Tab-separated table of C-alpha atoms in Angstrom:
chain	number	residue	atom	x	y	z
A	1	UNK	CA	3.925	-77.633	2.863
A	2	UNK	CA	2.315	-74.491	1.110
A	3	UNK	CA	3.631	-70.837	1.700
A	4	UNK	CA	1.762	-68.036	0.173
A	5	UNK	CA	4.270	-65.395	-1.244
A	6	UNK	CA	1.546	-62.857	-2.656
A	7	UNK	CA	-2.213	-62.426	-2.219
A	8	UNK	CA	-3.730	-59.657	-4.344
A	9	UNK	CA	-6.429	-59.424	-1.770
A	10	UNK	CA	-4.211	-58.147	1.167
A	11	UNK	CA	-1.503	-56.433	-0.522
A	12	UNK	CA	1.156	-54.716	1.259
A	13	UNK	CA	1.482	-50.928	2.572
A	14	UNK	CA	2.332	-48.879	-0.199
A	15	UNK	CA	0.621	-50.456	-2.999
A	16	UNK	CA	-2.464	-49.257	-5.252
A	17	UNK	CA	-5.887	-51.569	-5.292
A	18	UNK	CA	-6.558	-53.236	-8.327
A	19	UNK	CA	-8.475	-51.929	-10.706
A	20	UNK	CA	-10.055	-53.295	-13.901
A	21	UNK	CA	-9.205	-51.805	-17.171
A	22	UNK	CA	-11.382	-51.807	-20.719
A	23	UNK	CA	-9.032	-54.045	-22.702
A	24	UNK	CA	-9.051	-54.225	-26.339
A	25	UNK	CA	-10.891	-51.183	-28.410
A	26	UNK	CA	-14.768	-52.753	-27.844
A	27	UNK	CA	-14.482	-55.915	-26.623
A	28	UNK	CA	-15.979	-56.963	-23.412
A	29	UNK	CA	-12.542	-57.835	-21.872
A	30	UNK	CA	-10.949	-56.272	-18.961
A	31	UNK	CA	-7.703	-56.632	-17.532
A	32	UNK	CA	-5.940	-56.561	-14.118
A	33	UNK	CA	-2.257	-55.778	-14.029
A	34	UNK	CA	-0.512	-56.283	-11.251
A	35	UNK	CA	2.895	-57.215	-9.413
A	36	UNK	CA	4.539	-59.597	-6.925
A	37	UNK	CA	7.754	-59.215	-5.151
A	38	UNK	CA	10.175	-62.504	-5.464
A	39	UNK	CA	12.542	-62.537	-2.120
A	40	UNK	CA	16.485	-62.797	-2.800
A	41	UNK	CA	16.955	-65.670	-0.383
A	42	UNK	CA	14.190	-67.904	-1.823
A	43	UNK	CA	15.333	-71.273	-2.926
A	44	UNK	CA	15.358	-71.907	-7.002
A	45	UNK	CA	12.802	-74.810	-8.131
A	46	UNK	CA	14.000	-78.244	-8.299
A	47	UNK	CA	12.554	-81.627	-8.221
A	48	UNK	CA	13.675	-84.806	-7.264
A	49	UNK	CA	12.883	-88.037	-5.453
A	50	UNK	CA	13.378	-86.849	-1.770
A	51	UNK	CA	11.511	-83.627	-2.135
A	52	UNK	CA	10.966	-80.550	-4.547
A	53	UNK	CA	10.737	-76.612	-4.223
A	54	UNK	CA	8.070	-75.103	-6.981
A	55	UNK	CA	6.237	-71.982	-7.490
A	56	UNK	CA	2.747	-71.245	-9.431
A	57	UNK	CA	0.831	-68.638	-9.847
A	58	UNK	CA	-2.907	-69.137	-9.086
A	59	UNK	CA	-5.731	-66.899	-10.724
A	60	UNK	CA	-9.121	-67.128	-9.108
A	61	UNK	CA	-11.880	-65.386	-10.588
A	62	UNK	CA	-15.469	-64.879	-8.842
A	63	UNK	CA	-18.539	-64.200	-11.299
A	64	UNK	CA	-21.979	-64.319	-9.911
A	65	UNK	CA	-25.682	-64.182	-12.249
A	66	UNK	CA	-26.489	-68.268	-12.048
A	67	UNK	CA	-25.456	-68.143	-8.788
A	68	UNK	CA	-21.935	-67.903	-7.256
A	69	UNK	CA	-18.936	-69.437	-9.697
A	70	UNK	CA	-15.377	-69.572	-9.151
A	71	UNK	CA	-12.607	-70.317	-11.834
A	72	UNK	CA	-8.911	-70.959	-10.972
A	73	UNK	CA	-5.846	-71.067	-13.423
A	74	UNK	CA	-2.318	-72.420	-12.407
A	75	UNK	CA	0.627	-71.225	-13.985
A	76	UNK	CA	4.169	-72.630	-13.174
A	77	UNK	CA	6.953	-70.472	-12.175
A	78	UNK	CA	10.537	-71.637	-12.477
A	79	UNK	CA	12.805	-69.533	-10.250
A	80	UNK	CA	16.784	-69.782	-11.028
A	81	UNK	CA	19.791	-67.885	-9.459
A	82	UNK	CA	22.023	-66.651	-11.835
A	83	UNK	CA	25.336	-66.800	-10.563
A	84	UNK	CA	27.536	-63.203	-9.857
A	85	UNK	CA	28.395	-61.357	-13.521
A	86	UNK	CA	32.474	-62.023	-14.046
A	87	UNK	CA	32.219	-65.689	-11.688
A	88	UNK	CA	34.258	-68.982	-13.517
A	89	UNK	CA	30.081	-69.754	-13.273
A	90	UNK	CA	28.637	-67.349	-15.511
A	91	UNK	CA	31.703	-67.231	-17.695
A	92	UNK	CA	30.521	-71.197	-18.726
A	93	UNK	CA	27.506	-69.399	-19.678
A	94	UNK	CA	29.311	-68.001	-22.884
A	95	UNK	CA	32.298	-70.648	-23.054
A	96	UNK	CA	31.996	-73.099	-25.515
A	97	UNK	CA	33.198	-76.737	-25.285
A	98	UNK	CA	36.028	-78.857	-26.335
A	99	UNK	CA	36.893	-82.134	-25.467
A	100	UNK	CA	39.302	-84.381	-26.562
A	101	UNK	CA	41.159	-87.407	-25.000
A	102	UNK	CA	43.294	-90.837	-26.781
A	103	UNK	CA	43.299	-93.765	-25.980
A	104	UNK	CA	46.248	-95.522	-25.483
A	105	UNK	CA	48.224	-93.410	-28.203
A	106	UNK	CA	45.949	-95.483	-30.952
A	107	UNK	CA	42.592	-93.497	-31.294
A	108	UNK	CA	41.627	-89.767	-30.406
A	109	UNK	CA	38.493	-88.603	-29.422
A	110	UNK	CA	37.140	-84.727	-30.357
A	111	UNK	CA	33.745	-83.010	-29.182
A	112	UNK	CA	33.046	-79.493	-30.086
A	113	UNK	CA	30.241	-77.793	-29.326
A	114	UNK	CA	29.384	-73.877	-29.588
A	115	UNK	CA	28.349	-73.663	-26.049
A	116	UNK	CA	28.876	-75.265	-22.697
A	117	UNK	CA	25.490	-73.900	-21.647
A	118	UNK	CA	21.896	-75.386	-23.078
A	119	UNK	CA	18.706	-74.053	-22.385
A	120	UNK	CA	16.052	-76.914	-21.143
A	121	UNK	CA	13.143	-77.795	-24.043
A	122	UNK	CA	16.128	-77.686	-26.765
A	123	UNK	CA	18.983	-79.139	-28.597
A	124	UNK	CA	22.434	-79.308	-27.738
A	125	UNK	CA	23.900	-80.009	-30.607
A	126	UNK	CA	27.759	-81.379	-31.081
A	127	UNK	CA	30.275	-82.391	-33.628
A	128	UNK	CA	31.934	-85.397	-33.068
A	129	UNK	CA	35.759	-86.346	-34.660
A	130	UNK	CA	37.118	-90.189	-34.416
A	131	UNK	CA	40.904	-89.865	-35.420
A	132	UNK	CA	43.196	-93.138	-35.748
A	133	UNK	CA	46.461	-92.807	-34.825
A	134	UNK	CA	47.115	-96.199	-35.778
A	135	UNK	CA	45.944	-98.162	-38.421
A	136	UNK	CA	44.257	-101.839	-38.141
A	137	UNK	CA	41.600	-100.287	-36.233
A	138	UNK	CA	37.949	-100.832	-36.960
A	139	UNK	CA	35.101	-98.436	-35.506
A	140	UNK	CA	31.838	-99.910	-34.363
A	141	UNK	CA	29.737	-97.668	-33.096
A	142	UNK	CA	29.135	-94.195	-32.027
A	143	UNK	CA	27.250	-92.040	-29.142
A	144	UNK	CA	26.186	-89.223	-27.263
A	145	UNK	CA	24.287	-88.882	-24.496
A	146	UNK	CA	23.309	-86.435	-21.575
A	147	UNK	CA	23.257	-87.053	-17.739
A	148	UNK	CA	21.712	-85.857	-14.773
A	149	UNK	CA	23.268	-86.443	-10.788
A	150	UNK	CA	21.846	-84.897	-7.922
A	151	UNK	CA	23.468	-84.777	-4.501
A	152	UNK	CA	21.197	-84.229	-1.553
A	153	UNK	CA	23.861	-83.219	1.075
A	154	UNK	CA	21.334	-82.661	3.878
A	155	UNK	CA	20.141	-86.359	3.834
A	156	UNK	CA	22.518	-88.575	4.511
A	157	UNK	CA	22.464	-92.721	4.234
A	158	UNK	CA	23.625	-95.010	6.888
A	159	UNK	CA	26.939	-95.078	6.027
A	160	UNK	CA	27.154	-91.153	6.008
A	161	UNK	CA	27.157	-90.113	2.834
A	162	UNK	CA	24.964	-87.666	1.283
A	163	UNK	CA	22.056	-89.123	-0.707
A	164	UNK	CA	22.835	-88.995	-4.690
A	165	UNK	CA	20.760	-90.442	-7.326
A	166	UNK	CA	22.060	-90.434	-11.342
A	167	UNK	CA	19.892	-91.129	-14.644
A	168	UNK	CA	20.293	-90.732	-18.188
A	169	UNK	CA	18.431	-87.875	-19.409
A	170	UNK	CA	19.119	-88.211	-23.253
A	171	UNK	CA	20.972	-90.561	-25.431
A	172	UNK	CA	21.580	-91.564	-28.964
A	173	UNK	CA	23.874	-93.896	-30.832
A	174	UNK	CA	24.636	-94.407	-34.012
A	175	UNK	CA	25.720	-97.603	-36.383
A	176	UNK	CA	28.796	-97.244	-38.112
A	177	UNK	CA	28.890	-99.536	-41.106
A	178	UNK	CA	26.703	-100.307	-44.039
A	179	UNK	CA	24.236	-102.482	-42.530
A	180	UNK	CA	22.581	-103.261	-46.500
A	181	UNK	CA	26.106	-104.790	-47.006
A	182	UNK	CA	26.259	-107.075	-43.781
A	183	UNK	CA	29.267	-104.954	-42.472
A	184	UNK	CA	28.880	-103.697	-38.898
A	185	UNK	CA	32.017	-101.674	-39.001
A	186	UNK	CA	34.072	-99.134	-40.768
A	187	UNK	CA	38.220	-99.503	-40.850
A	188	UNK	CA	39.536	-96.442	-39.202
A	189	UNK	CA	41.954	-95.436	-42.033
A	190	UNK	CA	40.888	-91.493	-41.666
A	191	UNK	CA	39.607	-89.434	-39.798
A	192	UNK	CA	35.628	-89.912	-38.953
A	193	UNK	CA	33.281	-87.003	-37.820
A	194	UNK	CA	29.956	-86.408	-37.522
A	195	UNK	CA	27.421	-84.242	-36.239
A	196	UNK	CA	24.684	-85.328	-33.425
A	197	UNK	CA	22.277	-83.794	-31.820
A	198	UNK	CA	20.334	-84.810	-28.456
A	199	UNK	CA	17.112	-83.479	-27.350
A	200	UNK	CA	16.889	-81.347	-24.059
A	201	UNK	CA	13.297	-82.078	-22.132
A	202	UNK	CA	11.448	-79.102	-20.561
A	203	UNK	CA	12.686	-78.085	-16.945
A	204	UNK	CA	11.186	-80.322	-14.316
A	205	UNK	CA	9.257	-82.328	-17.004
A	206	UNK	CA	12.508	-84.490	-17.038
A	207	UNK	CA	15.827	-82.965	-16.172
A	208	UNK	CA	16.882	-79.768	-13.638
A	209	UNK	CA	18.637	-76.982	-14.207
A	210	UNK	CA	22.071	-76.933	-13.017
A	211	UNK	CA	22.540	-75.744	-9.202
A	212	UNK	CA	24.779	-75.859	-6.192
A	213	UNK	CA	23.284	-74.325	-2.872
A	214	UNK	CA	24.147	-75.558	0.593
A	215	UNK	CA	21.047	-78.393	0.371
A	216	UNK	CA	21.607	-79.772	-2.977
A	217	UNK	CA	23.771	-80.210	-5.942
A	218	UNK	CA	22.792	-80.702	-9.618
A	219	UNK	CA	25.422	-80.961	-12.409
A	220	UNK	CA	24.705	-82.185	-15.738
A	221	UNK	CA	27.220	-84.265	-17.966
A	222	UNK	CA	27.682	-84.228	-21.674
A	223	UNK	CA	29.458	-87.987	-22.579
A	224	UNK	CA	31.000	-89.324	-25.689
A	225	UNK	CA	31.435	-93.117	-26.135
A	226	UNK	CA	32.348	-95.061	-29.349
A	227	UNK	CA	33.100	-98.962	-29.533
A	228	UNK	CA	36.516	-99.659	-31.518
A	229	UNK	CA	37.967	-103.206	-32.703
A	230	UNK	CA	41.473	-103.168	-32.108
A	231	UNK	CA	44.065	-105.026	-34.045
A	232	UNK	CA	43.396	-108.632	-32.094
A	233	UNK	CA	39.787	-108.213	-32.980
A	234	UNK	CA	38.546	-107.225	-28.999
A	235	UNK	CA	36.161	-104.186	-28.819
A	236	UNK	CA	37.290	-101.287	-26.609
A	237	UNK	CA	34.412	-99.072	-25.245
A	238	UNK	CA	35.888	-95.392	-25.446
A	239	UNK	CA	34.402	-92.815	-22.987
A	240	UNK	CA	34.910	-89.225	-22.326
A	241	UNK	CA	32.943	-86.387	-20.464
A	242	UNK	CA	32.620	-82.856	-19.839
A	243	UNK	CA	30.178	-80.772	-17.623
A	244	UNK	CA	27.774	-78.957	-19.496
A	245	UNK	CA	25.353	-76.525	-17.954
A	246	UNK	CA	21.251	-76.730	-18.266
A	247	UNK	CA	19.837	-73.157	-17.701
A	248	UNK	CA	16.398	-71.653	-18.568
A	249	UNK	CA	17.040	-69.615	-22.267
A	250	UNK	CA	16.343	-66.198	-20.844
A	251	UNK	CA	19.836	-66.477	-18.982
A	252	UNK	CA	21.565	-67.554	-22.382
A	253	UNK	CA	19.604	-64.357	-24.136
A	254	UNK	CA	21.239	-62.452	-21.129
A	255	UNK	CA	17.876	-60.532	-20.209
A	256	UNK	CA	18.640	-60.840	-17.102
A	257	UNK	CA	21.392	-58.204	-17.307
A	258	UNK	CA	19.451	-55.331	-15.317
A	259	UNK	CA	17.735	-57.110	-12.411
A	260	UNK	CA	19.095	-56.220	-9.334
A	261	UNK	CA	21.841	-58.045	-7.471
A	262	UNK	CA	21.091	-59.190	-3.471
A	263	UNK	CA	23.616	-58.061	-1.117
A	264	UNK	CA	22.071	-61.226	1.012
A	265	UNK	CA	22.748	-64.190	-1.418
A	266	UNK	CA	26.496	-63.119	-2.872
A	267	UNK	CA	25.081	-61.076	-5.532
A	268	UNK	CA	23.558	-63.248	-7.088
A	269	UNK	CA	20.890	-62.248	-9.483
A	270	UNK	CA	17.141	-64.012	-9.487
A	271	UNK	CA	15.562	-64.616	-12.832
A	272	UNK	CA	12.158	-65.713	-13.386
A	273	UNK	CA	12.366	-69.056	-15.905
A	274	UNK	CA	8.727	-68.892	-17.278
A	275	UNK	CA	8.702	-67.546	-21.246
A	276	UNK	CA	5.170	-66.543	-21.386
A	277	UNK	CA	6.196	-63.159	-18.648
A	278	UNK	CA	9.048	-60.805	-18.852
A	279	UNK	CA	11.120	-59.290	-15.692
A	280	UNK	CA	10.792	-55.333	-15.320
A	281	UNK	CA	9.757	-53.042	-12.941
A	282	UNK	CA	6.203	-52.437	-12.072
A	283	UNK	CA	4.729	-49.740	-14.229
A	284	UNK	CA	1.364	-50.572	-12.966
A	285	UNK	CA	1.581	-48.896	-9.770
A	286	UNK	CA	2.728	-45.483	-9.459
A	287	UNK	CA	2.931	-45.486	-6.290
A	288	UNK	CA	4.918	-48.852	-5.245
A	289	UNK	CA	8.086	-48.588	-3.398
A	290	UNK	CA	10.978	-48.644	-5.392
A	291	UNK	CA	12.712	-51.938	-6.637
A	292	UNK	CA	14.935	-52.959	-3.243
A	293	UNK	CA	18.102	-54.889	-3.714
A	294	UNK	CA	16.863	-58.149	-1.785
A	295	UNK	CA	14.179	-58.631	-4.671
A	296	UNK	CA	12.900	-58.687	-8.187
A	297	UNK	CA	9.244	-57.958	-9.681
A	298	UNK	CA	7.585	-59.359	-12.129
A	299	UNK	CA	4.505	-58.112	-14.238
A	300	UNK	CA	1.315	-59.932	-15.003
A	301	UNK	CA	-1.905	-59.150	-16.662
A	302	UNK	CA	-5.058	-61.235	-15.879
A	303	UNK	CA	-7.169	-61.204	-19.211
A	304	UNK	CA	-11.101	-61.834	-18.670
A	305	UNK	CA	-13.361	-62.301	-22.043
């Protein structure tokens, strides 16, 4: 199903026509600046197997001299609610992360991290600490990876539970040992650490961002495993966790800081996810009404050479 949000060719009561402007000192381009209104209570993007919510914005031009042409340009447009300024939500926005866990009194585990929060199309980078507190111990094997579940709780299976699907989004392990030698493993007789890094894919491309409406639920894990030989030579598969949050980078550059808050959706704030615009108030229209408080708008140019 398609809804049309905004059509420059019936725009609402208050609003100026468009009008071309000479752009660039003499060049034959013009451009068209104009603005669209983005509803509070719209849903952010998300795709997954059972359905997905996504916005573009579509750019059709009409030329005619060799008869009648058309040209169209689609531009995605990731929407994302930031959660309410001061929330335990938008506090793990600027919290960083710690982890840490033993097992069984013989090994400890230690992730640090500067940030709970990653931006999509990055790195989340982590430094990892194996610490014996025992010694006969021999460590195989570490890794890190990055997970992805999503909860639909509107559909629900035939034994009446919400639909939920889980995937790996990013992974990588690493050898201990030297493997020129033949040896697969290094004796834990100090402290190990190291520093790993995972890549983050773009936005819909192969992970979400982190949500939790009334329809669905997407939280993202950050998990550290490691395989250690303990003293009767059997391999123990170590695992810990923590929830880390994927957000677009504008909200981690806090830009987002004087949009206005909707009275309608728990004042939360709507940010537009797409790095190529920027989220102000229309200066292209004199005469638009003023920004309301169920809404943000965004700015665009269309460029013709």
């Amino acid at each position: 199903m398609e809804q049309v949000l905004f059509d420059a060719t019936g725009l609402a009561g208050g609003y100026a026509p468009w009008k071309a402007n000479r752009y660039g000192s003499g060049s034959e381009s013009y451009e068209f600046p104009f603005s669209f209104i983005i509803p509070g209570h719209m849903h952010e993007s998300v795709s997954t197997p059972y359905g997905s919510v996504c916005y573009e914005l579509r750019v059709s031009v009409h030329t005619c001299g060799f008869g009648i042409n058309r040209w169209t340009e689609y531009q995605k447009i990731p929407i994302f609610r930031v959660p309410k300024e001061g929330s335990p939500q938008a506090l793990r926005l600027i919290d960083s992360l710690r982890m840490q866990a033993d097992w069984l009194g013989a090994v400890e585990l230690q992730v640090l991290s500067d940030t709970a929060a990653v931006a999509d199309n990055s790195k989340l980078r982590a430094h990892i600490v194996v610490r014996p507190l025992q010694k006969g111990l021999l460590l195989t094997d570490v890794g890190l990876r990055l997970s992805e579940s999503v909860c639909h709780k509107t559909l629900i299976d035939r034994f009446g539970d919400p639909q939920r699907s889980q995937k790996v989004v990013s992974e990588r392990r690493k050898a201990i040992g030297d493997t020129a030698a033949g040896l697969n493993s290094l004796p834990l007789c100090q402290e190990y650490s190291l520093d790993l890094s995972l890549p983050v894919p773009k936005a819909f491309g192969g992970i979400q961002y982190t949500m939790d409406t009334p329809n669905i639920n997407v939280a993202h894990d950050l998990v550290l495993t490691a395989t250690v030989i303990d003293r009767d030579q059997n391999p123990r598969y170590l695992r810990i966790s923590s929830n880390v949050h994927v957000v677009p980078k504008l909200a981690l550059e806090d830009t987002f800081a004087e949009l206005p808050a909707y009275r309608s959706a728990s004042f939360d704030r709507l940010l537009l996810g797409s790095d190529a615009e920027q989220l102000e108030q229309s200066s292209f229209f004199p005469h638009s009404p003023p920004p309301s408080y169920q809404c943000a708008v965004s700015s665009h140019r269309i460029v013709l050479a």
